[in-house]
Amino acid sequence: MKCQYESQRVAYPYFIAAMALFAAQVLFGLVVGIQYIWPDFLFPAIPFNIGRMIHINLLVVWLIFGFMGSAYYLLPEEVEGEIFSVKLALLHFWLFLIGGATAIVGYLFRWHDGREFLEQPTIIKVAIVVVVLMFIFNMFMTIMKGRRKTGISVVLFIGFLGLAVFYLFAFFKPDNMTLDKYFWWWVVHLWVEGVWELIMAALLSFLLVKITGIDREVAEKWLYAIVGLTFLTGIIGTGHHYYWIGTPAFWQTWGAWFSAIEVLPFAAMVAFSFSMVSKRARNHPNRAAVLWTVGAAVLSFLGAGVLGFMHTLPQINFYTHGTQMTASHGHLAFYGAYAVIVLAMASYAVPNIRGVMPTHQKAEIFAFWTMSISMVLIALSLTGAGIVQVYLQRILAIPYMETQSYITIFYAMRLFFGATFTIGLVVYLYDFFLPGKARAESPS
Amino acid sequence: MTKTSVRNMVIGATVIVSVVFLYMTYLSYASLSERTNSEKISEEVAWGKRVWEKHACIDCHTLLGEGAYYAPELGNVIKRRGEAYVKIVLETAAVQGWGTTRKMPQFDLTEKDINGLMEFFKWMGEIDTNNWPPNIEG
Ligand code: HEM
Ligand code: HEM
Ligand SMILES: [Fe+2]
């Protein structure tokens, strides 16, 4: 297998950067995970807040690298034409990498803003906007110059446009904390339960069309239905964050009803991938890519759909709000939906870019199961921690710090599964950076 | 159903929910002064919020249940601990940090910063949160 279009290769550095940053993200996850048990670890050089900020910012940056690389890989095949400007793609690759690295290193020196996930100093935020605009321009021109416009390419484009537009709310920092929180969620919630879901669904559709050989007409109908369900439920579903922050009580009704059905787009992605794979026209040789693709649908359903639903009703959220339950859901949702879909694209695209047959299939399949099972167990450990925390702190009214001393065992379990996760990751990276030498026999 | 009719339904549904969402956003905005006492946001409160952000307190603590889960909820900290105690915490943190197991780092807090944070916490404590948290421990 080879790339059909020369410019698809520009995706390669994006995937490399994504993998390197992924490794760093997990490293900092281990640091903060250790601090939960031994608070003096690396203290005060890297206090918990700095480590956590690096952990999550790296996550978001590597996912966006992965999304962009995926887009550059699939666009030429979708629109049947080369990328508008490879130079521009490389230029904003470096800009993003330098900007991202500056931010992360800056955090270590306490150069940061102070809103969760949006800690980037203003100038870095501006740089991010510039990078994304360059990318969107390149994408737009590629689609316009291509021979055809497909549903997949248009949905992907809308996803990125939304990513850029909602990020603009990161610049809004009013003095009123309630107002601040209200629009903070327009970045965070409307990303992960809105426009990012479009990006995920578009990548999923692309992969399913490629690996099953099924006609795109079928896939695109599913894709539109998923987009519709996402917006129908996710926009008003933002209300599940407006129960207790000083916003009106009507959100408890609206947020509950709409967010409760936010599970639908994720359920649809599961049904979509199973139906496509069971009706497949051929068996794709890259079995690992098939596994990652179906895995993204299933794991996002578990992390976002099931764990999300568990705490989304106000009657339950009243007790679980801001506890380890939230962290449990946050981990499996981010991993299952966004990390895994990027890994699926990398698994599919990178061997094609290199012009080799996919190698180390066994190693990669081992990595999939090790990372995914570990992440499910991390989430379950944190659910255990959350249940005990809710009982002690929210029901028995025991002080926060005291409750923490009772749940160390769950933090130890989380760290243990963090270590097994890291084993899976190391195997994955070995396969990624040191592939075997099998050459492609037949282009397809 | 054809692809086009699915697409048109998607666009229609998105427009409708967006309009409803924007209207509810307007209602939320309109209720802000009543529910959060916005007229009481003094210079000190605003300064306190900026100090809160400067030191990324949110990446250890929760504030109205949002943030990190490594340290106690602070939205109602004045009610839980009383003003005098909270002030001692901040003054100690400015010199050597705070805490015995999980520790708060030493922050360079001026008198103005500490005063701002106190006013900020007092203002936060008066927000109408629909009776969250379930008890004073946050
Ligand atoms: C892939 C999609 C999703 C991702 C990546 C994701 C991620 C997250 C993260 C990171 C948080 C914590 C935010 C914070 O720090 O305050 C969160 C909170 C929350 N999520 Fe999700 N989520 C997703 C989908 C969903 C869905 C589908 C639902 C419900 C149906 C849901 C329900 C919630 C709720 C209720 C909270 C607030 C928890 C609290 O009160 O503390 N999420 N989500
Ligand atoms: C080796 C494994 C990992 C460990 C030990 C770990 C540990 C942690 C810790 C201690 C926190 C802070 C929780 C708090 O605020 O109290 C955190 C937050 C977070 N981590 Fe990880 N992490 C790991 C891997 C990952 C991976 C692979 C992802 C995503 C793909 C991820 C996504 C997140 C997210 C989204 C948050 C914020 C959660 C929230 O606000 O609710 N982590 N992690
Ligand atoms: Fe949400």
XYZ file of C-alpha atoms and ligand atoms in Angstrom:
669
model
C 0.000 0.000 0.000
C 1.137 3.490 -0.761
C -0.236 6.992 -0.637
C -2.298 7.837 -3.673
C -1.345 11.499 -3.437
C 2.122 12.850 -2.790
C 0.917 15.619 -0.468
C -0.667 13.140 1.935
C 2.826 12.614 3.272
C 2.677 15.934 5.077
C 0.595 14.106 7.674
C 3.682 12.206 8.771
C 5.356 14.824 11.001
C 1.974 15.472 12.607
C 1.656 11.872 13.704
C 5.240 11.798 14.938
C 4.715 14.905 17.040
C 1.432 13.507 18.341
C 3.071 10.293 19.525
C 5.979 12.055 21.221
C 3.623 14.392 23.054
C 1.353 11.482 23.975
C 4.308 9.823 25.686
C 5.077 13.031 27.574
C 1.422 13.399 28.558
C 1.346 9.965 30.140
C 4.654 10.635 31.882
C 3.126 13.659 33.595
C 0.008 11.605 34.328
C 2.259 9.252 36.248
C 3.829 12.198 38.083
C 0.491 13.523 39.324
C -0.715 9.973 39.958
C 2.319 9.409 42.204
C 1.705 12.700 44.008
C -1.748 11.468 44.962
C 0.010 8.802 47.023
C 3.329 10.463 47.901
C 2.550 14.193 47.914
C 6.205 15.104 48.366
C 7.248 13.558 45.057
C 8.958 16.321 43.020
C 7.485 18.910 45.380
C 7.967 21.884 45.304
C 9.776 21.785 41.946
C 6.644 20.530 40.169
C 3.634 21.118 42.399
C 0.464 19.165 41.595
C -1.246 22.047 39.801
C 1.662 22.489 37.379
C 1.938 18.752 36.706
C -1.787 18.457 36.095
C -1.830 21.443 33.779
C 0.980 19.910 31.727
C -0.746 16.500 31.695
C -3.947 17.918 30.238
C -2.482 20.551 27.941
C -0.229 17.948 26.353
C -3.288 15.768 25.868
C -5.176 18.472 24.019
C -2.157 19.477 21.947
C -1.334 15.940 20.814
C -4.953 15.255 19.966
C -5.086 18.377 17.802
C -1.822 17.358 16.109
C -3.441 13.997 15.487
C -6.634 15.546 14.121
C -4.680 17.793 11.762
C -2.468 14.967 10.562
C -5.543 12.821 9.986
C -7.189 15.602 8.013
C -4.136 16.129 5.827
C -3.962 12.421 5.189
C -7.588 11.878 4.250
C -8.416 15.116 2.402
C -6.612 14.335 -0.876
C -8.293 10.932 -1.109
C -11.645 12.441 -0.238
C -11.619 15.437 -2.564
C -9.405 13.807 -5.213
C -6.750 16.455 -5.370
C -3.509 17.429 -3.682
C -3.312 19.552 -0.527
C -3.509 23.220 -1.525
C -0.196 24.150 0.082
C 2.230 21.672 1.589
C 4.520 24.558 2.542
C 1.778 26.160 4.602
C 1.064 22.821 6.261
C 4.713 22.501 7.272
C 4.900 26.112 8.379
C 1.992 25.840 10.776
C 3.231 22.466 11.926
C 6.400 24.094 13.235
C 4.550 27.086 14.594
C 2.246 24.811 16.546
C 5.083 22.652 17.800
C 7.173 25.621 18.934
C 4.146 27.358 20.456
C 3.077 24.198 22.247
C 6.561 23.417 23.530
C 7.019 26.997 24.724
C 3.773 26.803 26.663
C 4.640 23.502 28.325
C 8.156 24.573 29.284
C 6.733 27.906 30.409
C 4.394 26.129 32.811
C 7.390 24.642 34.589
C 8.532 28.221 35.192
C 5.087 29.319 36.351
C 4.307 31.183 33.140
C 0.618 30.424 32.840
C -2.928 31.696 33.033
C -5.277 30.321 35.603
C -8.402 28.757 34.139
C -8.588 24.978 34.042
C -7.496 23.562 30.625
C -7.080 27.125 29.293
C -3.849 27.898 31.136
C -2.099 29.047 27.943
C -0.800 32.635 28.318
C -2.688 35.036 26.033
C 0.082 35.266 23.471
C 0.148 31.476 23.143
C -3.618 31.506 22.734
C -3.217 33.983 19.894
C -0.587 31.755 18.289
C -2.951 28.790 18.538
C -5.695 30.759 16.798
C -3.279 31.768 14.025
C -2.181 28.162 13.530
C -5.734 26.869 13.383
C -6.766 29.605 10.943
C -3.850 28.709 8.657
C -4.917 25.099 8.831
C -8.565 25.890 8.129
C -7.594 28.060 5.179
C -5.480 25.259 3.755
C -8.279 22.799 4.276
C -10.827 25.102 2.677
C -8.681 25.699 -0.401
C -7.989 21.990 -0.734
C -11.690 21.195 -0.668
C -12.512 23.986 -3.135
C -9.826 22.892 -5.592
C -10.612 19.197 -5.302
C -12.600 17.305 -7.934
C -15.407 16.398 -5.532
C -16.860 17.401 -2.183
C -17.700 14.520 0.078
C -19.829 14.465 3.196
C -16.814 13.309 5.190
C -14.656 16.240 4.115
C -17.398 18.779 4.759
C -18.237 17.413 8.240
C -14.545 17.388 9.095
C -14.267 20.986 7.951
C -17.247 22.086 10.051
C -15.703 20.298 13.024
C -12.471 22.267 12.726
C -14.305 25.510 12.092
C -16.252 24.932 15.302
C -13.044 24.093 17.139
C -11.644 27.486 16.155
C -14.822 29.463 16.821
C -15.468 28.052 20.296
C -11.838 28.465 21.304
C -12.381 32.214 20.963
C -14.385 32.106 24.207
C -11.097 31.291 25.935
C -10.239 34.983 25.591
C -13.290 36.067 27.578
C -12.351 36.507 31.235
C -15.061 38.518 33.013
C -14.788 39.456 36.698
C -17.964 37.573 37.503
C -16.955 33.955 38.125
C -20.383 32.596 37.216
C -20.282 34.334 33.862
C -16.699 33.155 33.426
C -17.698 29.552 34.075
C -20.718 29.823 31.811
C -18.642 30.577 28.742
C -15.688 28.452 29.818
C -17.969 25.505 29.086
C -18.542 26.821 25.572
C -14.927 25.900 24.944
C -14.786 22.697 26.940
C -18.223 21.128 26.596
C -19.016 22.397 23.108
C -15.673 20.989 22.019
C -15.820 17.472 23.391
C -19.577 16.988 23.192
C -20.044 19.067 20.059
C -17.599 19.898 17.332
C -14.898 17.366 18.258
C -17.527 14.673 17.948
C -17.910 15.740 14.318
C -14.199 15.322 13.789
C -14.325 11.910 15.413
C -17.356 10.799 13.401
C -15.769 11.965 10.141
C -12.524 10.099 10.855
C -14.499 7.031 11.879
C -16.484 7.140 8.637
C -13.342 7.510 6.549
C -11.702 4.555 8.262
C -14.784 2.373 7.982
C -15.150 3.105 4.269
C -11.479 2.243 3.712
C -11.271 -0.898 5.790
C -14.604 -2.445 4.822
C -14.744 -1.395 1.188
C -18.421 -0.498 1.622
C -19.944 2.232 -0.503
C -19.603 5.731 0.936
C -23.284 6.522 0.315
C -24.122 4.187 3.192
C -21.443 5.604 5.472
C -22.353 9.213 4.840
C -25.983 8.692 5.728
C -24.821 7.332 9.085
C -22.418 10.232 9.410
C -25.145 12.826 8.932
C -27.378 11.064 11.427
C -24.542 11.072 13.991
C -23.899 14.775 13.386
C -27.603 15.477 13.841
C -27.799 13.520 17.094
C -24.676 15.237 18.383
C -26.032 18.743 17.951
C -29.593 17.859 18.891
C -28.474 16.530 22.280
C -25.123 18.177 22.964
C -25.927 21.851 22.533
C -28.683 22.122 25.129
C -26.913 19.286 26.952
C -24.365 21.944 27.996
C -26.940 22.545 30.717
C -25.574 19.592 32.722
C -22.768 21.961 33.738
C -25.149 24.738 34.766
C -26.808 23.063 37.725
C -24.770 24.552 40.598
C -22.646 27.446 39.362
C -25.068 30.296 39.951
C -27.136 29.826 36.795
C -30.961 29.488 36.861
C -32.635 26.318 38.115
C -34.385 25.674 34.795
C -31.096 24.186 33.578
C -31.700 21.214 35.844
C -34.661 20.206 33.706
C -33.284 21.086 30.300
C -29.756 19.909 31.003
C -31.009 16.599 32.366
C -33.297 15.709 29.468
C -30.962 16.697 26.689
C -27.728 15.400 28.189
C -29.400 12.111 29.097
C -29.842 11.448 25.389
C -26.259 12.491 24.592
C -25.557 8.781 24.698
C -27.367 8.447 21.332
C -24.628 9.704 18.992
C -22.165 7.395 20.742
C -24.554 4.467 20.506
C -25.023 5.297 16.827
C -21.259 5.165 16.284
C -21.172 1.682 17.797
C -24.071 0.510 15.618
C -22.463 2.159 12.590
C -19.105 0.459 13.007
C -20.554 -2.969 13.787
C -22.913 -2.842 10.841
C -20.160 -1.713 8.465
C -17.667 -4.302 9.659
C -20.150 -7.176 9.613
C -21.140 -6.331 6.019
C -17.561 -5.741 4.905
C -16.703 -6.357 1.283
C -13.159 -7.456 2.146
C -10.834 -8.339 5.007
C -8.374 -5.518 5.406
C -4.786 -6.707 6.006
C -4.192 -4.017 8.643
C -6.033 -5.816 11.420
C -4.679 -3.479 14.080
C -6.268 -0.488 12.350
C -9.609 -2.301 12.251
C -9.334 -3.006 15.957
C -8.504 0.612 16.843
C -11.393 1.849 14.704
C -14.049 -0.374 16.239
C -12.381 0.204 19.609
C -12.907 3.959 19.317
C -16.638 3.489 18.844
C -16.979 1.021 21.724
C -14.675 2.768 24.215
C -16.164 6.212 23.591
C -19.586 4.704 24.159
C -18.385 3.379 27.526
C -16.472 6.471 28.632
C -18.660 9.254 27.308
C -21.996 7.518 26.865
C -22.228 5.210 29.876
C -19.991 6.913 32.460
C -21.259 10.311 31.298
C -24.872 9.272 31.721
C -24.177 7.902 35.192
C -23.589 11.366 36.669
C -25.510 13.624 34.334
C -28.880 13.763 36.098
C -29.040 16.568 38.706
C -30.353 14.187 41.379
C -27.081 12.250 41.088
C -24.766 15.078 40.061
C -25.723 16.922 43.260
C -23.653 14.284 45.092
C -20.980 13.370 42.527
C -20.204 16.868 41.180
C -16.477 17.568 41.389
C -15.422 14.233 42.868
C -13.255 11.399 41.583
C -16.337 10.236 39.634
C -15.719 13.158 37.331
C -12.074 12.209 36.866
C -13.106 8.628 36.109
C -15.426 9.724 33.330
C -12.948 12.324 32.036
C -10.256 9.677 31.549
C -12.235 7.000 29.778
C -14.107 9.532 27.633
C -10.996 11.359 26.428
C -9.114 8.152 25.855
C -11.939 6.154 24.284
C -13.177 8.832 21.967
C -10.285 11.036 20.991
C -7.056 9.254 21.817
C -8.223 6.012 20.228
C -9.577 7.591 17.039
C -6.229 9.359 16.503
C -4.371 6.100 17.169
C -6.677 4.384 14.665
C -5.865 6.971 11.997
C -2.146 6.722 12.760
C -2.305 2.959 12.594
C -4.003 3.100 9.213
C -2.178 6.025 7.629
C 1.419 5.753 8.773
C 2.265 2.408 7.091
C 0.768 3.796 3.866
C 2.839 6.947 4.133
C 5.962 4.903 4.710
C 5.024 2.653 1.802
C 5.403 -0.509 3.842
C 3.005 -3.254 4.756
C 1.772 -2.817 8.303
C 4.249 -4.642 10.512
C 4.280 -5.860 14.103
C 0.550 -6.503 13.939
C 0.767 -8.691 17.010
C 2.613 -6.035 18.979
C 0.111 -3.370 18.051
C -2.857 -5.542 18.917
C -1.201 -6.294 22.259
C -0.766 -2.534 22.760
C -4.427 -1.903 21.984
C -5.663 -4.371 24.568
C -3.125 -3.403 27.217
C -3.820 0.303 26.964
C -7.572 -0.065 26.630
C -8.065 -2.550 29.443
C -5.736 -0.512 31.658
C -7.743 2.626 30.967
C -11.019 0.868 31.769
C -9.463 -0.279 35.040
C -8.139 3.230 35.789
C -11.689 4.483 35.328
C -13.073 1.733 37.554
C -10.507 2.496 40.276
C -11.539 6.128 40.198
C -15.217 5.159 40.248
C -14.458 3.201 43.422
C -12.676 6.225 44.857
C -15.606 8.410 43.818
C -18.269 6.243 45.440
C -16.431 6.156 48.763
C -15.688 9.866 48.563
C -19.337 10.700 47.900
C -20.470 8.540 50.790
C -17.988 9.941 53.310
C -17.835 13.550 52.259
C -21.185 14.320 50.704
C -23.405 12.093 52.836
C -21.602 11.705 56.172
C -20.093 15.221 55.941
C -16.559 14.119 56.809
C -13.968 16.800 55.904
C -12.354 16.506 52.485
C -8.777 15.811 53.589
C -9.912 13.116 55.974
C -11.944 11.313 53.317
C -8.860 11.259 51.123
C -6.939 9.211 53.640
C -9.566 6.460 53.333
C -9.304 6.116 49.575
C -5.552 5.855 49.068
C -6.013 2.220 48.066
C -7.986 3.310 44.993
C -5.299 5.826 44.065
C -2.740 3.040 44.338
C -4.849 0.923 41.986
C -5.101 3.826 39.550
C -1.338 4.221 39.611
C -0.809 0.484 39.102
C -3.036 0.472 36.028
C -1.308 3.652 34.930
C 1.894 1.621 34.929
C 0.348 -1.195 32.880
C -1.061 1.460 30.526
C 2.493 2.722 30.093
C 3.684 -0.775 29.157
C 1.093 -0.874 26.380
C 2.143 2.589 25.268
C 5.815 1.641 25.116
C 4.987 -1.351 22.915
C 2.878 0.903 20.721
C 5.644 3.480 20.369
C 8.178 0.745 19.579
C 5.944 -0.362 16.734
C 5.423 3.227 15.640
C 9.008 4.457 15.677
C 10.842 1.225 14.821
C 8.643 -0.490 12.264
C 9.740 -3.712 10.569
C 11.156 -3.509 7.092
C 8.467 -5.312 5.067
C 8.054 -3.490 1.741
C 4.746 -2.981 0.068
C 4.064 -5.601 -2.570
C 1.003 -4.183 -4.210
C -0.349 -0.675 -4.031
C -4.068 -0.557 -3.331
C -34.702 8.370 3.449
C -32.245 9.914 1.046
C -28.948 11.407 2.096
C -30.227 14.877 1.267
C -33.317 14.589 3.431
C -31.212 13.353 6.366
C -28.927 16.315 5.847
C -31.796 18.785 5.818
C -33.208 17.359 9.034
C -29.803 17.737 10.653
C -29.604 21.388 9.681
C -33.155 22.050 10.846
C -32.661 20.393 14.218
C -29.369 22.206 14.807
C -30.910 25.589 14.078
C -33.821 24.939 16.449
C -31.728 23.758 19.407
C -29.254 26.597 18.863
C -32.003 29.197 19.022
C -33.414 27.655 22.205
C -29.926 27.478 23.699
C -29.193 31.120 22.891
C -32.498 32.186 24.413
C -31.686 30.294 27.617
C -28.267 31.914 27.581
C -29.984 35.282 27.454
C -32.211 34.319 30.415
C -29.172 33.149 32.372
C -27.389 36.388 31.652
C -30.436 38.390 32.722
C -30.576 36.576 36.072
C -26.902 37.153 36.796
C -27.152 40.197 39.045
C -29.899 38.654 41.136
C -28.238 35.249 41.556
C -24.629 36.367 41.945
C -24.927 39.880 43.406
C -22.805 41.228 40.579
C -23.092 44.763 41.951
C -21.007 43.582 44.909
C -18.035 42.721 42.695
C -15.664 45.340 44.043
C -12.135 46.150 42.924
C -10.927 43.765 45.623
C -13.101 40.881 44.437
C -11.911 41.357 40.865
C -8.316 41.507 42.060
C -8.839 38.360 44.092
C -10.063 36.531 41.019
C -6.932 37.563 39.162
C -4.724 36.325 42.002
C -6.710 33.065 41.978
C -5.851 32.723 38.295
C -2.266 33.850 38.587
C -1.437 30.926 40.853
C -3.679 28.393 39.049
C -5.449 27.480 42.301
C -8.096 25.731 40.185
C -5.585 23.026 39.226
C -5.611 21.636 42.779
C -8.929 22.849 44.242
C -12.529 22.834 43.086
C -14.549 26.057 43.010
C -18.299 25.382 42.914
C -17.346 21.798 42.101
C -15.196 22.547 39.060
C -11.459 22.229 38.842
C -9.102 19.589 40.178
C -9.894 17.088 42.907
C -6.646 17.178 44.850
C -7.640 19.747 47.465
C -10.828 20.966 49.184
C -13.739 22.891 47.679
C -13.302 26.631 48.184
C -16.610 28.134 47.041
C -17.946 27.955 50.600
C -14.636 28.015 52.470
C -15.438 31.145 54.473
C -18.629 29.603 55.801
C -16.835 26.358 56.616
C -13.758 27.765 58.318
C -14.515 31.347 59.198
C -12.674 34.436 58.005
C -9.899 34.378 60.577
C -8.821 30.845 59.754
C -8.823 31.352 55.983
C -6.730 34.465 56.439
C -4.159 32.544 58.466
C -3.952 29.922 55.725
C -3.221 32.557 53.112
C -0.732 34.413 55.274
C 1.101 31.203 56.056
C 1.055 30.140 52.411
C 2.713 33.437 51.536
C 5.628 32.572 53.797
C 6.095 28.812 53.710
C 3.132 27.087 52.076
C 0.393 25.228 53.921
C -0.574 21.677 54.811
C 1.005 18.566 56.226
C 0.335 15.705 53.791
C -0.650 17.256 50.469
C 0.971 20.651 50.529
C 0.069 24.002 49.099
C 3.174 25.588 47.563
C 4.561 28.834 48.849
C 2.988 31.659 46.832
C 4.213 35.217 46.725
C 1.073 36.840 48.079
C 1.107 40.518 48.986
C -1.252 41.994 51.516
C -3.344 43.296 48.645
C -3.488 39.783 47.153
C -4.595 38.217 50.428
C -7.224 40.858 50.956
C -8.463 40.372 47.394
C -8.703 36.609 47.798
C -10.658 37.030 51.030
C -13.151 39.369 49.350
C -13.351 37.042 46.361
C -14.169 34.043 48.581
C -16.755 36.055 50.494
C -18.442 37.048 47.251
C -18.304 33.487 45.906
C -19.966 32.245 49.081
C -23.066 34.350 48.430
C -23.775 32.999 44.925
C -27.111 31.186 44.643
C -25.951 27.671 43.738
C -29.326 25.930 44.046
C -28.215 24.671 47.459
C -25.080 22.902 46.336
C -22.946 21.508 48.029
C -24.951 18.935 50.022
C -23.196 19.927 53.251
C -20.656 22.404 54.525
C -17.702 20.107 53.785
C -18.151 20.854 50.060
C -16.058 12.236 24.288
C -16.857 12.918 24.969
C -16.613 13.444 26.356
C -15.454 13.843 26.948
C -14.056 13.860 26.348
C -15.789 14.281 28.287
C -14.887 14.780 29.214
C -15.225 15.368 30.422
C -14.301 15.984 31.338
C -12.795 16.100 31.156
C -15.025 16.471 32.388
C -14.469 17.228 33.595
C -14.452 18.685 33.345
C -13.921 19.455 34.527
O -12.726 19.367 34.812
O -14.672 20.154 35.200
C -16.409 16.140 32.142
C -17.451 16.450 32.983
C -18.740 15.981 32.799
N -19.206 15.205 31.770
Fe -18.183 14.633 30.143
N -17.135 14.125 28.472
C -17.666 13.605 27.313
C -18.986 13.270 27.103
C -19.980 13.311 28.052
C -21.320 12.832 27.880
C -21.866 12.185 26.623
C -21.974 13.071 29.058
C -23.385 12.777 29.498
C -24.308 12.251 28.919
C -21.055 13.729 29.947
C -21.369 14.185 31.223
C -20.533 14.935 32.006
C -20.930 15.582 33.241
C -22.315 15.548 33.881
C -19.803 16.245 33.741
C -19.724 17.089 35.013
C -19.225 16.261 36.139
C -19.256 17.024 37.433
O -20.325 17.535 37.788
O -18.234 17.104 38.118
N -19.845 13.854 29.315
N -16.506 15.460 30.937
C -0.677 6.644 33.067
C -1.772 7.003 33.199
C -2.391 8.229 33.818
C -2.378 8.666 35.110
C -1.681 8.036 36.307
C -3.172 9.877 35.152
C -3.381 10.655 36.296
C -4.147 11.793 36.347
C -4.350 12.608 37.513
C -3.761 12.353 38.899
C -5.156 13.635 37.183
C -5.625 14.778 38.068
C -6.926 14.457 38.754
C -7.311 15.573 39.689
O -7.562 16.689 39.257
O -7.369 15.362 40.892
C -5.498 13.468 35.784
C -6.359 14.283 35.088
C -6.769 14.041 33.789
N -6.223 13.095 32.920
Fe -4.938 11.624 33.401
N -3.653 10.137 33.896
C -3.188 9.147 33.053
C -3.436 9.015 31.704
C -4.344 9.782 31.008
C -4.713 9.543 29.640
C -4.154 8.453 28.750
C -5.671 10.474 29.352
C -6.428 10.695 28.090
C -6.265 10.125 26.994
C -5.857 11.305 30.534
C -6.722 12.371 30.617
C -6.935 13.152 31.744
C -7.954 14.170 31.830
C -8.953 14.566 30.755
C -7.857 14.728 33.114
C -8.758 15.821 33.726
C -9.925 15.119 34.374
C -10.966 16.015 34.988
O -10.827 17.228 35.010
O -11.964 15.469 35.463
N -5.029 10.866 31.511
N -4.862 12.352 35.296
Fe -20.450 18.136 29.169
